[in-house]
Coordinates of C-alpha atoms and ligand atoms in Angstrom, one line a residue:
X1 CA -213.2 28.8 91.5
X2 CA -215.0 26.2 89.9
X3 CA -213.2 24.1 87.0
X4 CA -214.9 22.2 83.8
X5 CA -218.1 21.7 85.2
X6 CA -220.1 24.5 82.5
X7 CA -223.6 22.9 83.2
X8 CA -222.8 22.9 87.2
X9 CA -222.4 26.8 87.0
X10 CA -225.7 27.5 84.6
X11 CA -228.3 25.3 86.1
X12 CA -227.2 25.6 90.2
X13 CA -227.0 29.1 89.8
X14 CA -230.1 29.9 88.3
X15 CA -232.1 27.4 90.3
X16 CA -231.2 29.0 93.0
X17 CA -231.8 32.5 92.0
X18 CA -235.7 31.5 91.0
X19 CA -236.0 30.0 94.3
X20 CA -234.9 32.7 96.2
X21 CA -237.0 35.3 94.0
X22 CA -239.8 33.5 94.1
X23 CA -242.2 34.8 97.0
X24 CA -244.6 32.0 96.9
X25 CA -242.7 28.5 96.1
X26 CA -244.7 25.5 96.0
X27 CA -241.9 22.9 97.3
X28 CA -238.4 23.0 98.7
X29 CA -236.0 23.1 95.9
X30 CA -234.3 19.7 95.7
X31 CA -230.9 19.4 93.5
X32 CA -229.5 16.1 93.0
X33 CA -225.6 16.6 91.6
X34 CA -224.0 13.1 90.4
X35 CA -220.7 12.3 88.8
X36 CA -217.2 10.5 90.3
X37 CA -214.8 11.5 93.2
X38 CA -213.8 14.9 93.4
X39 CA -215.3 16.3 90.4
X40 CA -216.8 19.1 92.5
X41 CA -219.7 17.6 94.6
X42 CA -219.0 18.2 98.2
X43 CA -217.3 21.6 96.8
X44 CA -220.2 23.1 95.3
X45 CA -222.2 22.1 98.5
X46 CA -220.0 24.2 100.2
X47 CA -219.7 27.1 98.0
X48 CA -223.8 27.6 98.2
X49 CA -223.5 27.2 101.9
X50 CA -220.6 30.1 102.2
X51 CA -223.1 32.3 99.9
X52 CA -226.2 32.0 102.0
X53 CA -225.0 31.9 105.5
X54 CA -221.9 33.9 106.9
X55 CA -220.6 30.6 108.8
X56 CA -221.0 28.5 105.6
X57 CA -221.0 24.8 106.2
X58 CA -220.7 25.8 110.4
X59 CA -224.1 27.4 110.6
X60 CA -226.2 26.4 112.3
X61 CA -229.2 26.5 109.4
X62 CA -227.1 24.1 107.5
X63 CA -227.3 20.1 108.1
X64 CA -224.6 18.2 106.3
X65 CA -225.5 14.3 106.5
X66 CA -223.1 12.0 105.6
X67 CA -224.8 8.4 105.2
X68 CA -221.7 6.1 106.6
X69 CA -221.0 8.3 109.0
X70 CA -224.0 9.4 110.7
X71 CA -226.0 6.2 110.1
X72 CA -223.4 3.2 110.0
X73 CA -225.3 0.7 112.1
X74 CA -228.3 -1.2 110.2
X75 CA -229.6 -1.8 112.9
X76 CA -230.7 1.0 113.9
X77 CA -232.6 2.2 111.5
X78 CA -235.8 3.4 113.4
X79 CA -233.5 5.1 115.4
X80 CA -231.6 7.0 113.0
X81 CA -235.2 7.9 111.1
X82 CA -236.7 10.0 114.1
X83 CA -233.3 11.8 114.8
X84 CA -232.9 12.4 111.4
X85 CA -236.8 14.2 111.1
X86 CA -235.9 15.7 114.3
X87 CA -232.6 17.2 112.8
X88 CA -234.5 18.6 109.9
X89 CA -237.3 19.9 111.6
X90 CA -235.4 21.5 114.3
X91 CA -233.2 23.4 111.9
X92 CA -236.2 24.2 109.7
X93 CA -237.9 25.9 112.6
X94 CA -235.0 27.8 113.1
X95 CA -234.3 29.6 109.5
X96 CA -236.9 28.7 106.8
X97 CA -234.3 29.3 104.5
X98 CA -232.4 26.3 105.6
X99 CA -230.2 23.9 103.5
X100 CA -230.1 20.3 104.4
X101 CA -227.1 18.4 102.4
X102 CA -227.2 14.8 102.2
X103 CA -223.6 13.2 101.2
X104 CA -223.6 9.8 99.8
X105 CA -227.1 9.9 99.0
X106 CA -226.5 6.2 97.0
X107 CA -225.5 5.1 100.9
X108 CA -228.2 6.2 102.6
X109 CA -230.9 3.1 103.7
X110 CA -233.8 3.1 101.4
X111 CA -236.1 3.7 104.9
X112 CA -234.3 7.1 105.9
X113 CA -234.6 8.2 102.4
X114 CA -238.0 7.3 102.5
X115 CA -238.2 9.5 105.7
X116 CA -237.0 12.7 104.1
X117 CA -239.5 12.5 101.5
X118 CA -242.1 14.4 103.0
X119 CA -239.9 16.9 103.1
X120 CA -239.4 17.2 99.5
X121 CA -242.8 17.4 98.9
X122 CA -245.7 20.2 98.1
X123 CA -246.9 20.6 101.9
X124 CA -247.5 23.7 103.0
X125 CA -246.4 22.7 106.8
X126 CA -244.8 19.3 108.8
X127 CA -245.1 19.2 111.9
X128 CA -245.7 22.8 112.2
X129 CA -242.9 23.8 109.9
X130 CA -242.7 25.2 106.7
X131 CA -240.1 23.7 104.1
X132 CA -241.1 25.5 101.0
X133 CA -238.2 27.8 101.4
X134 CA -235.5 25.6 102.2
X135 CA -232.7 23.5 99.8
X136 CA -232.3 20.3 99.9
X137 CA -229.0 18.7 97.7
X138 CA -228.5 15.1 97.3
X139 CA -225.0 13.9 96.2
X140 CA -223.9 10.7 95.0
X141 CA -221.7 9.0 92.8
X142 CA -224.6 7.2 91.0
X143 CA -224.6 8.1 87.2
X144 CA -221.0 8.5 87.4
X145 CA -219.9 6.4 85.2
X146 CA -222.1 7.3 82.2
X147 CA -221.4 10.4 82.7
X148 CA -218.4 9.6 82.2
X149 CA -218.9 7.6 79.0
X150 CA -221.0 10.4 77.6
X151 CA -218.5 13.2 77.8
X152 CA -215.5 10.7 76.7
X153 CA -217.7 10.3 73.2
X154 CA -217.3 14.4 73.1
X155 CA -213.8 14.5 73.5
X156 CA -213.3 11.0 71.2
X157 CA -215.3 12.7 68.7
X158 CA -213.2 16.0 68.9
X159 CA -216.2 18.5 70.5
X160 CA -215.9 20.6 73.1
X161 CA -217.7 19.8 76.4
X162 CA -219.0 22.8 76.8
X163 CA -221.3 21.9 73.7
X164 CA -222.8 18.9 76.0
X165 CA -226.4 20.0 77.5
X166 CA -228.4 19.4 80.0
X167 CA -230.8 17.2 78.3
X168 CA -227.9 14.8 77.4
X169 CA -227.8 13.6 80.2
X170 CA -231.1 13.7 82.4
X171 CA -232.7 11.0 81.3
X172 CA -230.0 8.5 81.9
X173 CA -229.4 10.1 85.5
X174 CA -233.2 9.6 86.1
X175 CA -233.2 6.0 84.7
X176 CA -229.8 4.7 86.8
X177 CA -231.3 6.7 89.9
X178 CA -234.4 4.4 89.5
X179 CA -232.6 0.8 88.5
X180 CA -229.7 1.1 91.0
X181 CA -229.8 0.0 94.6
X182 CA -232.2 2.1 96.5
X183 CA -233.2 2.9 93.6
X184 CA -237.1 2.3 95.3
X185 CA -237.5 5.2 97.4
X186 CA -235.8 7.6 94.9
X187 CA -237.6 6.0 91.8
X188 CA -240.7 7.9 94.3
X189 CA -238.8 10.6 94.3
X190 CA -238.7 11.1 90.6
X191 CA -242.1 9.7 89.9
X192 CA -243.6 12.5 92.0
X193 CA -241.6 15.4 90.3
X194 CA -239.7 16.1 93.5
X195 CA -236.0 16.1 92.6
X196 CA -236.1 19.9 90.4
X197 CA -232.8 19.1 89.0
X198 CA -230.4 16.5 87.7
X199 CA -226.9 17.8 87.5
X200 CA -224.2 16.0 86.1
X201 CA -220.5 16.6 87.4
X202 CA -218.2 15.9 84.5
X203 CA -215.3 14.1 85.2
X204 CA -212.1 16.4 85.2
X205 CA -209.3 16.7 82.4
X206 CA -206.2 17.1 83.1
X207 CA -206.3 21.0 81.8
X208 CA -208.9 20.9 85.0
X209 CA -206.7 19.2 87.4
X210 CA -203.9 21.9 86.7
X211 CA -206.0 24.4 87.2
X212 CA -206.4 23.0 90.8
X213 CA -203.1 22.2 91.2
X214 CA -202.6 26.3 90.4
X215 CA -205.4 27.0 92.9
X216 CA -203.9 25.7 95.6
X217 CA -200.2 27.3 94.7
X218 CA -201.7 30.4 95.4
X219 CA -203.7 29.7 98.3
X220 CA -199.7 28.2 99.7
X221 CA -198.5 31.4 98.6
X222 CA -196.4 30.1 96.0
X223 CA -197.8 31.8 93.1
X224 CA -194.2 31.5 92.1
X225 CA -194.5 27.9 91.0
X226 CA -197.8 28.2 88.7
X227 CA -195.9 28.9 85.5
X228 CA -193.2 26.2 86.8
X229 CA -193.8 23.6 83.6
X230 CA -192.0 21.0 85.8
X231 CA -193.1 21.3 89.6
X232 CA -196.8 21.2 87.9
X233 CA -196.1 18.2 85.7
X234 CA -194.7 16.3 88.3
X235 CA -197.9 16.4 90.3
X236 CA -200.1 15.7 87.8
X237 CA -197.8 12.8 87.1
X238 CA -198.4 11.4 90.3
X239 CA -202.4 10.9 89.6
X240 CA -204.3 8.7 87.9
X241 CA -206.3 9.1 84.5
X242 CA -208.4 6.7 82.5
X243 CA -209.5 5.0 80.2
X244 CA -206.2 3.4 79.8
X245 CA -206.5 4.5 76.1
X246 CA -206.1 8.3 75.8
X247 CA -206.0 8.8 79.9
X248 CA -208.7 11.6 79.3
X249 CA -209.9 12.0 82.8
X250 CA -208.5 12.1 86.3
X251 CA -209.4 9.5 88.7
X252 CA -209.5 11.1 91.3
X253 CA -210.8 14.7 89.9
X254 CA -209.1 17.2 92.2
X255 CA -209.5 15.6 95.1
X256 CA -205.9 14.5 96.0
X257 CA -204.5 18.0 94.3
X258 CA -203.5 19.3 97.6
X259 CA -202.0 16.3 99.2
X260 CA -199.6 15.6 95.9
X261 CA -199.0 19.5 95.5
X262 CA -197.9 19.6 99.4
X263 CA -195.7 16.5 98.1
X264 CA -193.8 17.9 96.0
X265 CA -193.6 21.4 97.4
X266 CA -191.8 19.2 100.3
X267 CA -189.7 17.8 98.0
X268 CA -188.0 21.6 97.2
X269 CA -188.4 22.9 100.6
X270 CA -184.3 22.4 101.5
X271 CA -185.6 24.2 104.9
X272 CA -185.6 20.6 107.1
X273 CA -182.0 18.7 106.7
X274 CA -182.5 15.3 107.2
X275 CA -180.3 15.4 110.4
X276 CA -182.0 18.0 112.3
X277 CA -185.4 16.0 112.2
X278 CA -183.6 13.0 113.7
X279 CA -182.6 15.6 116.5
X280 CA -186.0 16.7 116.9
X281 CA -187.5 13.3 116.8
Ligands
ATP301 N1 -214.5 21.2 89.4 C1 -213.7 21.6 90.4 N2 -213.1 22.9 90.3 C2 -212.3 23.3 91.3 N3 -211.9 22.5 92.4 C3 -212.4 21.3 92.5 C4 -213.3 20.8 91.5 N4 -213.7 19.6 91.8 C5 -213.0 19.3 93.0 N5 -212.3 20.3 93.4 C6 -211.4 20.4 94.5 O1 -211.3 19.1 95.0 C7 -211.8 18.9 96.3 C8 -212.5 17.6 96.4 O2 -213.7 17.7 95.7 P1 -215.2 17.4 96.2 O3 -215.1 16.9 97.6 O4 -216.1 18.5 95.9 O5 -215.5 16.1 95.3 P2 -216.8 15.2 95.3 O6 -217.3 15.3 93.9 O7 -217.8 15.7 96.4 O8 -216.3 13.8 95.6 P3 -216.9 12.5 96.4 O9 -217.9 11.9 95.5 O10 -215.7 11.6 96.6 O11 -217.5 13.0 97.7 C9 -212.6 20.2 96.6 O12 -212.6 20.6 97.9 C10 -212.0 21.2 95.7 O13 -210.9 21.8 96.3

């Protein structure tokens, strides 16, 4: 279940649905999400991966790129730009339908972002293969922060965010995705209409963040503890929020949820006594 992230749910959704309705599409469709750490990103990724393929991130018509991980030497650049055409184009061939996931996108070298671009683009075939069908979905952090600033106005000002709209934040996204580093290659990317979306990740409250924090009781099977004002408190306690002055938004979105909730459900777990584990170790 998604949390706080209104605009997330209406635009990715409905993309998608024209994409897939539409017999005769011109272009891949190309989604670029933005916003901070673990406001939803990566998750989102996933949850359109588990709704087209049965393996979900594991298939094998899914390529999940993580700049820094799969291209850390900068020095090899020409390297990494024919294995990275060759991973595309071998997964293309294989399911037209195909969704290529790049992580980091703000990471990646402006040259292999200048290699995928063809990719993006109105060509009925590369190399052979037809893209028109596939999804391509570019995540970065870039943006983040006015984001950010945008939907802390809202909640300054007393509005709901579900008020905010699409349009108030495009532009911006498209003008820090062009002025930022690498911001040549995707600047081409704009200019020629090839990114279909901009979606903004909001940043998380901390209504969100317990949300998450009740998520994950369930999936422990301690359902028990969701209504516990206390246990839940005390791990929302142990994030960070900001700004400083009302501590609207967590830091960290829901990324460290588990970890802190796992914390604390240690904490009351009087299963291990201290002595034992000294035995065991
Ligand atoms: N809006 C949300 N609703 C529900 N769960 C969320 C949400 N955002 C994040 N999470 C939870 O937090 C975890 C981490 O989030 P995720 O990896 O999607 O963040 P991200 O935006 O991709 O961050 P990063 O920029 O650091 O890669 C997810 O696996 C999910 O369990």
């Amino acid at each position: 279940m998604l949390f706080g992230q209104h605009l997330v749910k209406d635009v990715v959704v409905n993309a998608i649905k024209a994409h897939w309705h539409n017999e005769n599409p011109k272009k891949p469709l190309v989604l670029s999400f933005h916003g901070y750490t673990g406001s939803g990103k990566n998750y989102v990724a996933e949850i359109i991966a588990n709704n087209t393929f049965k393996q979900g991130l594991r298939s094998n018509f899914i390529q999940h790129i993580v700049a820094t991980n799969d291209f850390p030497d900068k020095n090899k650049i020409e390297e990494y730009k024919t294995e990275l055409r060759n991973r595309i184009l071998t997964t293309a061939q294989k399911c037209h339908r195909s969704i290529f996931i790049f992580d980091e996108t703000d990471k990646l070298p402006e040259q292999l972002l200048g290699a995928i671009k063809p990719f993006l683009d109105y060509y009925s075939k590369i190399s052979g293969v037809d893209f028109r069908r596939s999804i391509f979905i570019l995540l970065s952090n870039k943006g983040g922060g006015k984001i950010a600033e945008i939907t802390l106005k809202q909640y300054e000002n007393g509005y709901p965010r579900e008020q905010l709209r699409l349009e108030s934040f495009e532009r911006d996204l498209m003008n820090f995705s062009f002025n930022e580093k690498g911001g040549l290659q995707m600047s081409e990317l704009i200019s020629n209409h090839l990114i279909d979306h901009f979606i903004p990740f909001l940043p998380l409250q901390r209504e969100h963040v317990k949300s998450c924090v009740g998520a994950y009781l369930r999936k422990r099977g301690r359902a028990d503890l969701v209504s516990n004002v206390e246990f839940v408190e005390k791990v929302l306690n142990s994030l960070q929020y900001f700004p400083e002055s009302s501590k609207a938004f967590s830091s960290s979105g829901c990324k460290r949820v588990d970890a802190k909730t796992d914390l604390e459900l240690a904490k009351i777990r009087p299963l291990i006594h201290s002595s034992q584990f000294d035995d065991e170790l």
